[in-house]
Coordinates of C-alpha atoms and ligand atoms in Angstrom, one line a residue:
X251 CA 0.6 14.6 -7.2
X252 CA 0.7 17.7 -9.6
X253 CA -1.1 20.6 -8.1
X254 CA -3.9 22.3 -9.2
X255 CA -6.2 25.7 -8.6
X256 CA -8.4 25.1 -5.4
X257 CA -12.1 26.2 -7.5
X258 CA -10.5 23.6 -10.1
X259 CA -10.2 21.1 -7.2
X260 CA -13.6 22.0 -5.7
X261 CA -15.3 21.6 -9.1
X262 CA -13.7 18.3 -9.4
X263 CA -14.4 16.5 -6.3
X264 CA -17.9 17.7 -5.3
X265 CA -19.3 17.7 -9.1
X266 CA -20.0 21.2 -9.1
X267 CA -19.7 24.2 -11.9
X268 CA -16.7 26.7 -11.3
X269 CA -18.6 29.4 -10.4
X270 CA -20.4 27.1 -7.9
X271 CA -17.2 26.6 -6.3
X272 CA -16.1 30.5 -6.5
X273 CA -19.5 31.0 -4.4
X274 CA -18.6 28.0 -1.6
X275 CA -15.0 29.8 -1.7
X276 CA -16.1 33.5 -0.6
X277 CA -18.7 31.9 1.8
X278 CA -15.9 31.0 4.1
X279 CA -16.7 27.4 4.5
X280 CA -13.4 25.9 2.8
X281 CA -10.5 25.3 4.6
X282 CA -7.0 24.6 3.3
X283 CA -5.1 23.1 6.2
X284 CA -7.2 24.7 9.0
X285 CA -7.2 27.9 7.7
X286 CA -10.2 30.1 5.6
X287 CA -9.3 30.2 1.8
X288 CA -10.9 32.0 -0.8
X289 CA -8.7 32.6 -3.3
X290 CA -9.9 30.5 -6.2
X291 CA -6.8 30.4 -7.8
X292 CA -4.8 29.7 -5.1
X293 CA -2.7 26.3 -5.8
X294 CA -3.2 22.9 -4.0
X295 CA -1.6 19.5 -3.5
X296 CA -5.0 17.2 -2.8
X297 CA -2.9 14.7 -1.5
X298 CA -0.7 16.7 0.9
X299 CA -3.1 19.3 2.3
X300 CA -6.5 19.0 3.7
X301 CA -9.3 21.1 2.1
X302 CA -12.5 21.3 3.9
X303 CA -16.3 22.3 3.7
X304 CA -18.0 23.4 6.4
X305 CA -15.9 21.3 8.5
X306 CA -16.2 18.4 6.4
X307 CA -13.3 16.2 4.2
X308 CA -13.7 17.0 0.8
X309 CA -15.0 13.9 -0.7
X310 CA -12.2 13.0 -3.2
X311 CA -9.4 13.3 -0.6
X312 CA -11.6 10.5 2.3
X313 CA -9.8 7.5 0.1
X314 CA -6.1 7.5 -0.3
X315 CA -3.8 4.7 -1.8
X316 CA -0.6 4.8 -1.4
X317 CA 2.1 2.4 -2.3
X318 CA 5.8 2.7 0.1
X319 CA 9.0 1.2 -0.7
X320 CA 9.8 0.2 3.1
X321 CA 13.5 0.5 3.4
X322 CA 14.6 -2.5 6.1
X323 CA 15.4 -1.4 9.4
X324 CA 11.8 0.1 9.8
X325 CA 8.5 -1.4 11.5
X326 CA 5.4 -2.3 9.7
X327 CA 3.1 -1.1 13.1
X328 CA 1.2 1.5 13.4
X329 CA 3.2 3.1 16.5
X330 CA 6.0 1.2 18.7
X331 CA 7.5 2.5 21.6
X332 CA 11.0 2.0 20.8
X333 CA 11.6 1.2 17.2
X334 CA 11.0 3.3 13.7
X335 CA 7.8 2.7 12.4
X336 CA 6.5 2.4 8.4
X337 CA 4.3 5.8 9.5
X338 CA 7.2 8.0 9.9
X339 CA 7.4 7.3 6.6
X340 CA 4.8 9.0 4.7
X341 CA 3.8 12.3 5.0
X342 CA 1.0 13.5 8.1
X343 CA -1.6 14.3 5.2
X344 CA -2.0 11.3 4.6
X345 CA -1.7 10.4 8.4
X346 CA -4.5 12.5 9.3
X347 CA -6.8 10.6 6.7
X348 CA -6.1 7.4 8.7
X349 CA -4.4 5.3 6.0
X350 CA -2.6 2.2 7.4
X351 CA -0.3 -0.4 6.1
X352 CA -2.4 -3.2 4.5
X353 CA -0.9 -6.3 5.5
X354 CA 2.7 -6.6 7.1
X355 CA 6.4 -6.6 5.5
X356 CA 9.5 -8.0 8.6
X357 CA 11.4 -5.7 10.3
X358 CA 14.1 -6.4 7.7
X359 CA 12.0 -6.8 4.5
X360 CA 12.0 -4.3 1.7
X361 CA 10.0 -3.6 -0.6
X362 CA 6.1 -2.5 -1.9
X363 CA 3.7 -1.8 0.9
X364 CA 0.5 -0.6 0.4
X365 CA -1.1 2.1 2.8
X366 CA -5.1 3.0 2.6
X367 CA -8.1 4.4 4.7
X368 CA -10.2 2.0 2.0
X369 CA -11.4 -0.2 5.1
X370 CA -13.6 -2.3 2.4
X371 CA -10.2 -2.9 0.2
X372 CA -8.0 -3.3 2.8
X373 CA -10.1 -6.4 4.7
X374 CA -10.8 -8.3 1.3
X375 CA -6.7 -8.2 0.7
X376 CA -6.0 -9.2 4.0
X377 CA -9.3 -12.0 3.8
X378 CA -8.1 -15.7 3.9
X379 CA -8.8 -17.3 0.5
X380 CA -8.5 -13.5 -1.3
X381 CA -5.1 -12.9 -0.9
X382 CA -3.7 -11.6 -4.3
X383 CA -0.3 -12.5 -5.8
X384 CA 2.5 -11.2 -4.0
X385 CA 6.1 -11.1 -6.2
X386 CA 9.6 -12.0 -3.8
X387 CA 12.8 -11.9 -4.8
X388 CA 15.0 -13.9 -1.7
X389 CA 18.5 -14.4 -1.9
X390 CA 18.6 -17.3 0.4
X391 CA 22.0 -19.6 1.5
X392 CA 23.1 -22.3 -0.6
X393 CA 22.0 -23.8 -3.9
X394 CA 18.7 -23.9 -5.1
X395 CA 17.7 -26.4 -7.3
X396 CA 14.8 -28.2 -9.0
X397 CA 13.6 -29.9 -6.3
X398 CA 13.3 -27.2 -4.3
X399 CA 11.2 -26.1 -7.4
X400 CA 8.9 -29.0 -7.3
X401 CA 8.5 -28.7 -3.3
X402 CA 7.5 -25.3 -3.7
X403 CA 5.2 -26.0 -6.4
X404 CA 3.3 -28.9 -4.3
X405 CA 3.0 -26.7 -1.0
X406 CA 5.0 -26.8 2.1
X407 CA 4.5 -28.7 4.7
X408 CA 5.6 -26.4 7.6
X409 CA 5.0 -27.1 11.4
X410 CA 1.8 -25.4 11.7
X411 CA 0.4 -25.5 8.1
X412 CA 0.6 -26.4 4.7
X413 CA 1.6 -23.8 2.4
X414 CA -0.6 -23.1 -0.7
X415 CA 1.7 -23.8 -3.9
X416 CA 3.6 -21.2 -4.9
X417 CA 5.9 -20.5 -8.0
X418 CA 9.5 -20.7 -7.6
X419 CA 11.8 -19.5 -10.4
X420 CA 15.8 -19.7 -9.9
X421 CA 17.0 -16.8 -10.9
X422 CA 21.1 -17.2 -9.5
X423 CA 22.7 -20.0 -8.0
X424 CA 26.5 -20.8 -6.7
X425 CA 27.4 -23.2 -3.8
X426 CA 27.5 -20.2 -1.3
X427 CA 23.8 -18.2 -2.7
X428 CA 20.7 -18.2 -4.4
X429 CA 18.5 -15.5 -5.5
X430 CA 15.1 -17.0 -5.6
X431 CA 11.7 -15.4 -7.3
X432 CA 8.4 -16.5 -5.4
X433 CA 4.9 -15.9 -6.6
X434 CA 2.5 -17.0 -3.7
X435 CA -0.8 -15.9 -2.7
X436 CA -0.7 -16.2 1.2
X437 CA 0.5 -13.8 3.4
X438 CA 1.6 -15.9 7.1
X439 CA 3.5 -14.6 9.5
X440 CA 7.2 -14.9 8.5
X441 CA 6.0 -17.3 5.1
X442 CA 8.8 -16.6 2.9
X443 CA 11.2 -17.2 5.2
X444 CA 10.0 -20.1 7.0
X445 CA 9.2 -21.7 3.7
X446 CA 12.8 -21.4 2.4
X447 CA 14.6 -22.5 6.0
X448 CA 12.3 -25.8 5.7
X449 CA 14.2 -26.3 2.6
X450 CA 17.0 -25.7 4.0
X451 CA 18.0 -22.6 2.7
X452 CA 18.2 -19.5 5.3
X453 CA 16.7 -16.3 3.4
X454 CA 19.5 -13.4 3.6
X455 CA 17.7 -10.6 2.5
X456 CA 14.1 -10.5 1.0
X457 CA 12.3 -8.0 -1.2
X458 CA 9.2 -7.6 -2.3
X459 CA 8.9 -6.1 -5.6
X460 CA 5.0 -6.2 -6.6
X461 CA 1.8 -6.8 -4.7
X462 CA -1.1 -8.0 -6.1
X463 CA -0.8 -5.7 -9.8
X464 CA 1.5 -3.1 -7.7
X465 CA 4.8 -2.5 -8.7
X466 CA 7.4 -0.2 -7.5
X467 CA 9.1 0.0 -10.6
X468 CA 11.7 3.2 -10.1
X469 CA 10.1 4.2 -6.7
X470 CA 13.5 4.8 -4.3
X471 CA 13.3 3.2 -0.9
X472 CA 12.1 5.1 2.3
X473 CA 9.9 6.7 -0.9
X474 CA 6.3 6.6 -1.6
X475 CA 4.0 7.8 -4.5
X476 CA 0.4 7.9 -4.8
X477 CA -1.6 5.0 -7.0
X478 CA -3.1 6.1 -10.2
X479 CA -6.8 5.1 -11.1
X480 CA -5.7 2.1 -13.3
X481 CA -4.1 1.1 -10.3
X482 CA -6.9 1.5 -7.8
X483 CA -9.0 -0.2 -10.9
X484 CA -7.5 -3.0 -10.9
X485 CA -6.4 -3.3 -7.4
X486 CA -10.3 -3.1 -6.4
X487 CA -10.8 -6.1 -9.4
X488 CA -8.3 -8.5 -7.8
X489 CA -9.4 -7.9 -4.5
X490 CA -12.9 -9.0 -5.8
X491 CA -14.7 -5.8 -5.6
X492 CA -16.4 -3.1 -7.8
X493 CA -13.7 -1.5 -10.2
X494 CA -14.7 1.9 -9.8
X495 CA -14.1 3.9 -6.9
X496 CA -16.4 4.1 -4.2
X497 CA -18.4 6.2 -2.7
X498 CA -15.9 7.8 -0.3
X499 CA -18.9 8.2 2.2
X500 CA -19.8 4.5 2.2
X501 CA -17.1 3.4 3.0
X502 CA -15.5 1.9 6.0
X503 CA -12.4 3.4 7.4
X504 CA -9.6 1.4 8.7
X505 CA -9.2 2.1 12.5
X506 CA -6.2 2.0 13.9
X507 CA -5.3 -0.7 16.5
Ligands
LIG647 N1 7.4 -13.4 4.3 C1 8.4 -13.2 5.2 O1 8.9 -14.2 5.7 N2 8.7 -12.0 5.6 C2 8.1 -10.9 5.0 O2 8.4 -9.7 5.4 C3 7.1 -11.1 4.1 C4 6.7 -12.3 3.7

């Protein structure tokens, strides 16, 4: 995010006139990363350093949305003891505001992941019945074909469960590979993957290229970048909630684990 001048900020997040912020600023009470500021022009990042009021989070930076391309080789958890985790991955700002992963990608998965403190958001996305639509591309073994279409589009029937239907478009095919495109609401453990090996086709590599209306669109991987209010609008609306922001105070924080 582009920075800005701190009174700027200040007037911004706590509706309040310039010169109110210039008074706040040579009271002492704001903080810029643990230390007094008050310098009303000096330049901030809101999304990589913490500014504070009398001890307090400055309301606009309590809710943070963030969307990650997870590289593979990485876990989604929010600490392991052995392996590299999806936190080391964006930046300790953002740590410190207690966003989490929403929902889980595997070990080897790439692709968008979305990371928030929005408690509210994050438990209606992860809610049976509310996931929203989740975009795969798998390039599985073997041929696809048109049945495989038409099982898909029925629901699987896997050991455990049935599968909801889910759109499958063919998007490459010879004898050896396929590169498959899934639409599908749900969100089980290992879905993708299990739904594919019970047609017979062992998923080689899977991606996930948009959740819910998220895209990555030029993001690198191991990158992240921060969602813009469209975004958060209409991530709120598919999720079945208000589409304007909340009220950062009233709402519930993730807690971690
Ligand atoms: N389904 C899977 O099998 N793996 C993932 O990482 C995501 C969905």
């Amino acid at each position: 995010m582009a920075t800005l001048r701190l009174d700027k900020f200040l007037a911004l997040s706590g509706e309040r006139s310039r010169s109110e912020a210039a008074r706040l600023l040579k009271s002492g009470l704001i903080m810029v990363d643990g230390l007094v500021e008050r310098d009303p022009a000096r330049k901030i990042d809101p999304v990589l350093q913490q500014v504070t009021l009398a001890g307090e989070m400055v309301a606009d930076q309590r809710l943070q949305y963030v969307l990650l391309h997870k590289p593979a080789g990485v876990l989604t958890a929010a600490r392991d003891h052995r392996a590299r985790t999806v936190m080391t991955l964006v930046p300790d700002s953002l740590l410190r505001r207690k966003v989490l992963p929403v929902g889980r990608l595997d070990k080897d998965t790439t692709g968008a992941l979305l990371f928030t403190n929005d408690g509210e958001l994050a438990h209606r996305l992860l809610a049976p019945g509310r996931h929203v639509l989740k975009e795969y591309h798998a390039w599985v073994e073997g041929a696809l074909d048109e049945d495989d279409v038409t099982a898909f589009a029925q629901g699987l029937q896997l050991s455990d469960f049935t599968a909801q239907p889910a759109q499958l478009t063919i998007s490459g095919v010879s004898a050896e590979k396929s590169l498959g495109v899934l639409l599908l609401s749900e969100g089980k453990f290992h879905q993708v993957k299990r739904m594919f090996a019970s047609r017979g086709h062992e998923v080689i590599s899977l991606h996930r290229a948009a959740f819910g209306p998220l895209r990555l669109q030029d993001l690198p991987q191991g990158a992240w970048r921060v969602l813009t209010a469209s975004e958060i609008r209409t991530l709120r609306e598919a999720a079945g909630l208000e589409p304007g922001l909340p009220d950062p105070s009233s709402s519930t924080r993730i807690t971690t684990s």
